[in-house]
Amino acid sequence: MRSDAMKKGIERTPHRALFKAMGYTNEELARPIIGVVNAFNEVIPGHINLDKITQAVKDGIRMAGGTPMEFPTIGVCDGIAMGHSGMKYSLVSRELIADGIEIMGNAYPFDGLVFVPNCDKIIPGMLMGAARVNVPSIFVSGGPMLPGKYKGKKYDLISGGFEAVGAYASGKMSKAELEGIENACCPGCGSCAGMFTANTMNCMTEVLGLGLPGNGTIPAVDAARIRLAKNAGMKIMELVEADIKPRDILTMEAFENAFVVDMALGGSTNTILHLPAIAHEAGLEFNLQKINEISAKTPQICKISPAGYHYLVDVDNAGGIKAVMKELAKKKLLHLNLMTATGKKIKDNLKDAENLDPEVIRPIDKPYTKTGGLAILFGNIAPDGAVVKAGGVAPEMLKREGIARVFESEEAAQKAILGKKIVAGDVVVIRYEGPKGGPGMREMLAPTAAIAGMGLDKDVALLTDGRFSGGTRGAAIGHISPEAMEGGPIAFVKEGDIIEIDIPARKINLKITPEEMKKRKALWKPIELKVKSGVLYRYAQNVTSASTGAVFKK
């Protein structure tokens, strides 16, 4: 066993003594030792139940003859970190989590690892760490939150909390209604109820093959989630016995599958950051142009909040991610002969899948759109690409010219939006918010939610070298690369410029001549880093462009 390095032989007497100081017996130490990575904390609603999930995992490990040893990791709730300096630390936490997994997974030679995440950067951070350590691994998330209800209408954090702010600011909602929605829109534990970043990534973990069927959609409050966790604890013992490792599962074909399902679901734009970063850790490189190729052939068959009125619980009731994959398999859009953490291949996992609600999961021959829910745009303002959740854009905004309204920070843009200084036909440009410029590449959910809440999402576009929440809807175009801090063309945009957006053609351009662009570039001077010390400073020194997944320089 891999764990023999820290427990077997006369020379390991002091090591065993330290384990016995924690109450472990000889019988426990003789078994395979499984590290259980628990992201439980009391500051993320999606993680408040992870103590119970982790206990169920440990029960499963013990039932199958292993010895679980639990250790923690940090976690940031993007919703709570949103709109202030805390958001600078969210994407940064992904790298720290991956580093922590690498450290713990190698300092202690566990025989296997079970990862218990649920929200935003914790999931990709753990996946990146799992790919680095590369010992038999399985994931089980805490599950999605149920939608809330207020006056007979369903809400989630976005349609409730964030967009209600814009509705109140524009006089469309009373203070009493605002407070009523605040108290109702997040009814309990779980990752926020729509197809936002957390739930998208939990679904992607299932599609990649490192989570058991149901990982992405079983609600947090459902007893099936506890049973799933126990099954994951038992399954890790089979993976250890068979020596099936993450890199055996995380192949290029598995990532292609993930992007196909992502397009079909209309998932978070943050997958364009996280999936390439995970692939990078597995020794693979995923080109952004390939994402457009996948999108072009993949129909969108689900419209889940914020793009529609369904929630993750509805997808689960309709058959879950297995049912989505079964529909996609009908058009031969998936690689089905790949190994998964079930110990079986995808084709075997899908045998009993059934689409139980064609209103939630459209049949493959009756999709919402013939192409995928995400698009990568290229042009003179984004030579290395930009991303938009095309499935969440109003038809009238798919092709549009607008007047640039330029802001050097999220706060400045939000002040103008709530101050009613942004009007129909404007294109809000927020720059110096990229991975290096932020630093930390903040999500621009507050401005986009305010625009939507004020009823301007069909008239106003927003461009940024920052990123967006998975809950963002409207013509929100992010990840513009290269970023302004690196001298990308977004740094040369001037107030009043005309910006042309053509999402169907995958184009975005600043309507100036090449000669004018060269002139502006020659006059541009880099600004100083906003942070000069600590983890953000170190991050800014090492991080690469959003087009590469914002991974660290080699």
Coordinates of N, CA, C and O in Angstrom, one line a residue, residues 4-21 26 29:
D4 N 2.0 2.4 3.3 CA 3.0 1.7 4.1 C 4.2 2.6 4.3 O 5.0 2.4 5.3
A5 N 4.4 3.6 3.5 CA 5.6 4.5 3.6 C 5.6 5.3 5.0 O 6.6 5.7 5.4
M6 N 4.4 5.4 5.6 CA 4.3 6.1 6.8 C 3.8 5.2 8.0 O 3.6 5.7 9.1
K7 N 3.7 3.9 7.8 CA 3.2 3.1 8.9 C 3.8 1.7 9.0 O 3.5 1.0 10.1
K8 N 4.6 1.2 8.1 CA 5.0 -0.2 8.1 C 6.5 -0.3 8.4 O 7.3 0.4 7.9
G9 N 6.8 -1.3 9.3 CA 8.2 -1.6 9.6 C 8.6 -1.1 10.9 O 8.0 -0.1 11.5
I10 N 9.7 -1.6 11.4 CA 10.3 -1.2 12.7 C 10.6 0.3 12.7 O 10.3 1.0 13.7
E11 N 11.2 0.8 11.6 CA 11.6 2.2 11.5 C 10.4 3.1 11.6 O 10.6 4.4 11.7
R12 N 9.2 2.6 11.4 CA 8.0 3.5 11.5 C 7.3 3.5 12.8 O 6.2 3.9 13.0
T13 N 8.0 3.0 13.8 CA 7.5 3.0 15.2 C 7.1 4.3 15.7 O 6.0 4.5 16.2
P14 N 7.9 5.4 15.5 CA 7.4 6.7 15.9 C 6.2 7.2 15.1 O 5.4 7.9 15.7
H15 N 6.1 6.9 13.9 CA 5.0 7.3 13.1 C 3.7 6.6 13.6 O 2.7 7.3 13.8
R16 N 3.8 5.3 13.9 CA 2.6 4.7 14.5 C 2.2 5.2 15.8 O 1.1 5.3 16.2
A17 N 3.3 5.6 16.6 CA 3.0 6.2 17.9 C 2.2 7.5 17.8 O 1.3 7.7 18.6
L18 N 2.5 8.3 16.8 CA 1.8 9.5 16.6 C 0.3 9.2 16.1 O -0.6 9.9 16.6
F19 N 0.1 8.2 15.3 CA -1.2 7.9 14.9 C -2.0 7.4 16.2 O -3.2 7.7 16.4
K20 N -1.3 6.6 17.0 CA -2.0 6.1 18.2 C -2.3 7.2 19.2 O -3.3 7.0 20.0
A21 N -1.6 8.3 19.1 CA -1.9 9.4 20.0 C -3.3 10.0 19.6 O -3.9 10.7 20.4
N26 N -4.1 -0.7 15.9 CA -3.3 -1.4 14.9 C -4.2 -1.9 13.7 O -3.7 -2.0 12.6
L29 N -4.8 0.9 11.3 CA -3.5 1.3 10.6 C -3.2 0.2 9.6 O -2.5 0.5 8.6

